[in-house]
Amino acid sequence: MSAASFLMSCSRSADGTLWLGGVRLSDIVADGRIGTPAYVYDIDAIAKEARDLEASFEREPHLVAYAIKANSASLIVRALAEEGCGADVVSGGELELALRSGIAADKIVYSGVAKQDDEIDRAILAGREGICAINVESVEEIARVGARAKECGRTARIAIRLNPGVDAETIDTHAHITTGHDEAKFGVARARIADALDLVAQTPTVRLVGMTSHVGSQITNVNAYLSSARALFEVAREVKARFALSYVDTGGGFGIDYGDGCSVSPADFIRATRALKAEHGLSNLALYCEPGRGLVGAHGVLVARVTQRKVGDREHRWIILNAGMNDLIRPALYQARHRIVPLTAPPGPLGAFRVVGPVCESSDDFGVHDLPEDHFDAVAILDAGAYGFSMASTYNGRALPAEVFVRGGRIEAIAPRHEIDAWVHARMATVPG
Ligand code: LLP
C-alpha cells in the first residue's frame, strides 16, 4: 500500500482504493451491518498520537487529560486511558463516561462555567478523594464548590481557571472557539485572582491544587499557545508563594492539519511549554494539558454515499451526499473546510463540484471540491475524528451516524447507525400531564 502524503491517516493503494488503519473503506460501505453515513476511527493511530505526546514530557511529572468532548466514544477513551491519559470533562455525563471507561478519579479534571450542584457532588464524591480537580471558572463558583463539599463531608480539590485576557487575534483561530479574551465567559480574569485566592483561604472545604487555562482550539502556532501559558505561569508563580500548588495546566487547543497547514505536533507544543515553565522557575510543579482534537481529529473519517448528482448550469454542479450538517456540523458552524475524497478514484479528469448534504438549510454545505468527473458512489470526509459524532444531532429527523473502530488492521467494533424508528418513537413519546 503506497501512502499518499496529503492524507495523514488514510492512504490510497495502487488500485485507487482508500484505506484507513489497514481496512478498505469501500468494504465498510458495503458491510450490511454498518450503514452510512459512518464515522471510522483508527484506534492504533490515536494511541500512537497519545504515546508521542506522553513521550514529549520525558520524565517530567504530567497528566494528559483528554478532552472527552472531542470524541466521547468509550472505546477511544479506553484506548487513551491505556496510554496513560486522564480526562478533561465538562458535564456529569462526560464525568460518568470517563469513570466507567476506566479513568481513575484522580486523573480527571472538570471544566465548565455552570456545573450543576449534583454534578459537583458527583465529582467531589468520586473515588477516595474526589476527582483530581474541579476547574473553577469564577470567584463565585469557589463558594458554591466549598458549600457542596461541606454538604458532602469532604474537601474538594480545585484548580482556578485563569482567563489570561489574550486577545482573539493572538490566538488566530475561529472566533467561536477562542475562550481566553476579556469578553469570554470562561475563567477568572486576572484582576479577580486576588479575590479568588482570598476566598480559597477562607474556605476550609476547598484545597487549591492547580492553576489552569485554556484559550482556544485549533491553534496552529506555538507562540500563540505560549502567550497564554506565559500569563498562566506568571500568575502561578505568585499563587505558589501562598498555596501548595502541585501543577499548572495549559489546556488544550493543539491544531491539526485540515489541508491548509499545521506543521506543529502536540509534542512540539509541550516541548516549548516545558521550556517556558522551567524559565518561570516552576520546575517543581507538574505540567498538565487537555488536548482533544490533537489526539483524535486526524484519525477519523466520515464515510458517506453519493445520493444524487445535480447540474444547474455549467458553473453550478452539486454532489449531494447522504451525510449532512447534522452528522458533521463544523463546516456549517465554523466555516471549517474538510477535505473530501472518493473511496475509489476513477481515472480521468477532475472537476469542481459543490458538495452538500440532504438537510434543508443552505449552510448544509461542505464547500467546493475537485472530484472525478466520472461516477463514484462514496466519499470520505477527512479529519473528522474530533467534534464530529460528538456534535451530531437528529435534526431533520435523521438518525445518528454509525461508528466503526479499526484496530490491528481489522474492524474491532461497530456502533451501528441509530434506528430512525427510535427517533420517531422518542418524538412521539409523552406522559400524561
Ligand atoms: N479544555 C477545555 C476547557 C476546552 O474547552 C476544550 C475545548 C479543550 C480542552 C480541548 O480543546 P482541543 O484540544 O480539542 O482544541 N467544536 C469546535 C471546538 C470547540 C472546542 C471547545 N473546547 C470545533 O469543532 O472546532
CSV table of N, CA and C and ligand atoms in Angstrom, one decimal, residues 67 69-70 88 111 161 177 214 216-218 251-254 290-294 330 334 386-387 391, ligand 1:
chain,number,residue,atom,x,y,z
A,67,ALA,N,-9.6,15.7,26.4
A,67,ALA,CA,-10.9,16.5,26.4
A,67,ALA,C,-11.9,15.6,25.7
A,69,LYS,N,-15.0,15.9,25.1
A,69,LYS,CA,-15.9,16.4,24.2
A,69,LYS,C,-15.6,16.3,22.8
A,70,ALA,N,-14.3,16.1,22.5
A,70,ALA,CA,-13.8,16.0,21.1
A,70,ALA,C,-14.4,14.7,20.5
A,88,ASP,N,-10.4,15.4,30.6
A,88,ASP,CA,-11.0,16.7,30.9
A,88,ASP,C,-12.5,16.5,30.6
A,111,SER,N,-14.0,21.0,33.8
A,111,SER,CA,-14.1,22.4,33.5
A,111,SER,C,-15.6,22.7,33.2
A,161,ARG,N,-9.3,28.4,37.0
A,161,ARG,CA,-9.0,28.6,35.5
A,161,ARG,C,-8.8,30.1,35.3
A,177,ILE,N,-14.3,29.7,18.7
A,177,ILE,CA,-13.6,28.7,19.5
A,177,ILE,C,-12.4,29.4,20.2
A,214,HIS,N,-7.3,27.7,29.3
A,214,HIS,CA,-7.5,27.1,28.0
A,214,HIS,C,-8.0,28.3,27.2
A,216,GLY,N,-8.3,28.4,23.6
A,216,GLY,CA,-8.9,28.3,22.3
A,216,GLY,C,-8.5,26.9,21.7
A,217,SER,N,-9.1,26.7,20.5
A,217,SER,CA,-9.0,25.4,19.9
A,217,SER,C,-8.4,25.6,18.5
A,218,GLN,N,-7.9,24.5,17.9
A,218,GLN,CA,-7.3,24.6,16.6
A,218,GLN,C,-6.2,25.7,16.5
A,251,GLY,N,-4.0,23.7,29.3
A,251,GLY,CA,-5.2,23.5,28.4
A,251,GLY,C,-4.9,22.7,27.2
A,252,GLY,N,-5.9,22.7,26.3
A,252,GLY,CA,-5.8,22.0,25.0
A,252,GLY,C,-5.7,23.0,23.9
A,253,GLY,N,-6.1,22.7,22.7
A,253,GLY,CA,-6.0,23.6,21.6
A,253,GLY,C,-5.1,23.3,20.5
A,254,PHE,N,-4.3,22.2,20.7
A,254,PHE,CA,-3.3,21.8,19.6
A,254,PHE,C,-4.0,21.6,18.3
A,290,GLU,N,-4.8,19.5,28.2
A,290,GLU,CA,-6.1,19.0,28.0
A,290,GLU,C,-6.4,18.9,26.5
A,291,PRO,N,-5.7,18.1,25.7
A,291,PRO,CA,-5.9,18.1,24.3
A,291,PRO,C,-7.1,17.2,23.9
A,292,GLY,N,-7.9,17.7,22.9
A,292,GLY,CA,-9.0,16.9,22.4
A,292,GLY,C,-8.6,16.6,20.9
A,293,ARG,N,-8.8,17.6,20.1
A,293,ARG,CA,-8.6,17.4,18.6
A,293,ARG,C,-7.3,16.8,18.3
A,294,GLY,N,-6.2,17.3,19.0
A,294,GLY,CA,-4.9,16.9,18.6
A,294,GLY,C,-4.7,15.4,18.7
A,330,ARG,N,-19.2,21.0,11.6
A,330,ARG,CA,-18.1,22.0,11.6
A,330,ARG,C,-18.1,23.0,10.4
A,334,TYR,N,-18.5,26.7,11.7
A,334,TYR,CA,-17.3,27.5,11.8
A,334,TYR,C,-16.7,27.7,10.4
A,386,ALA,N,-12.5,14.5,15.4
A,386,ALA,CA,-12.8,15.3,16.6
A,386,ALA,C,-14.0,16.2,16.3
A,387,TYR,N,-14.9,16.4,17.2
A,387,TYR,CA,-16.1,17.3,17.1
A,387,TYR,C,-16.9,16.9,15.9
A,391,MET,N,-20.8,16.2,18.1
A,391,MET,CA,-21.7,17.3,17.9
A,391,MET,C,-22.8,16.9,16.9
B,1,LLP,N1,-10.1,22.2,27.6
B,1,LLP,C1,-11.2,23.0,27.6
B,1,LLP,C2,-11.5,23.6,28.9
B,1,LLP,C3,-11.9,23.2,26.5
B,1,LLP,O1,-13.0,24.0,26.5
B,1,LLP,C4,-11.6,22.5,25.3
B,1,LLP,C5,-12.3,22.7,24.0
B,1,LLP,C6,-10.4,21.6,25.3
B,1,LLP,C7,-9.7,21.5,26.5
B,1,LLP,C8,-10.0,20.8,24.1
B,1,LLP,O2,-9.6,21.6,23.1
B,1,LLP,P1,-8.9,21.0,21.8
B,1,LLP,O3,-7.6,20.4,22.2
B,1,LLP,O4,-9.8,20.0,21.2
B,1,LLP,O5,-8.7,22.1,20.8
B,1,LLP,N2,-16.3,22.3,18.3
B,1,LLP,C9,-15.1,23.1,18.0
B,1,LLP,C10,-14.1,23.1,19.0
B,1,LLP,C11,-14.6,23.5,20.4
B,1,LLP,C12,-13.6,23.4,21.5
B,1,LLP,C13,-14.2,23.6,22.8
B,1,LLP,N3,-13.3,23.4,23.9
B,1,LLP,C14,-14.6,22.6,16.6
B,1,LLP,O6,-15.2,21.7,16.1
B,1,LLP,O7,-13.6,23.2,16.1
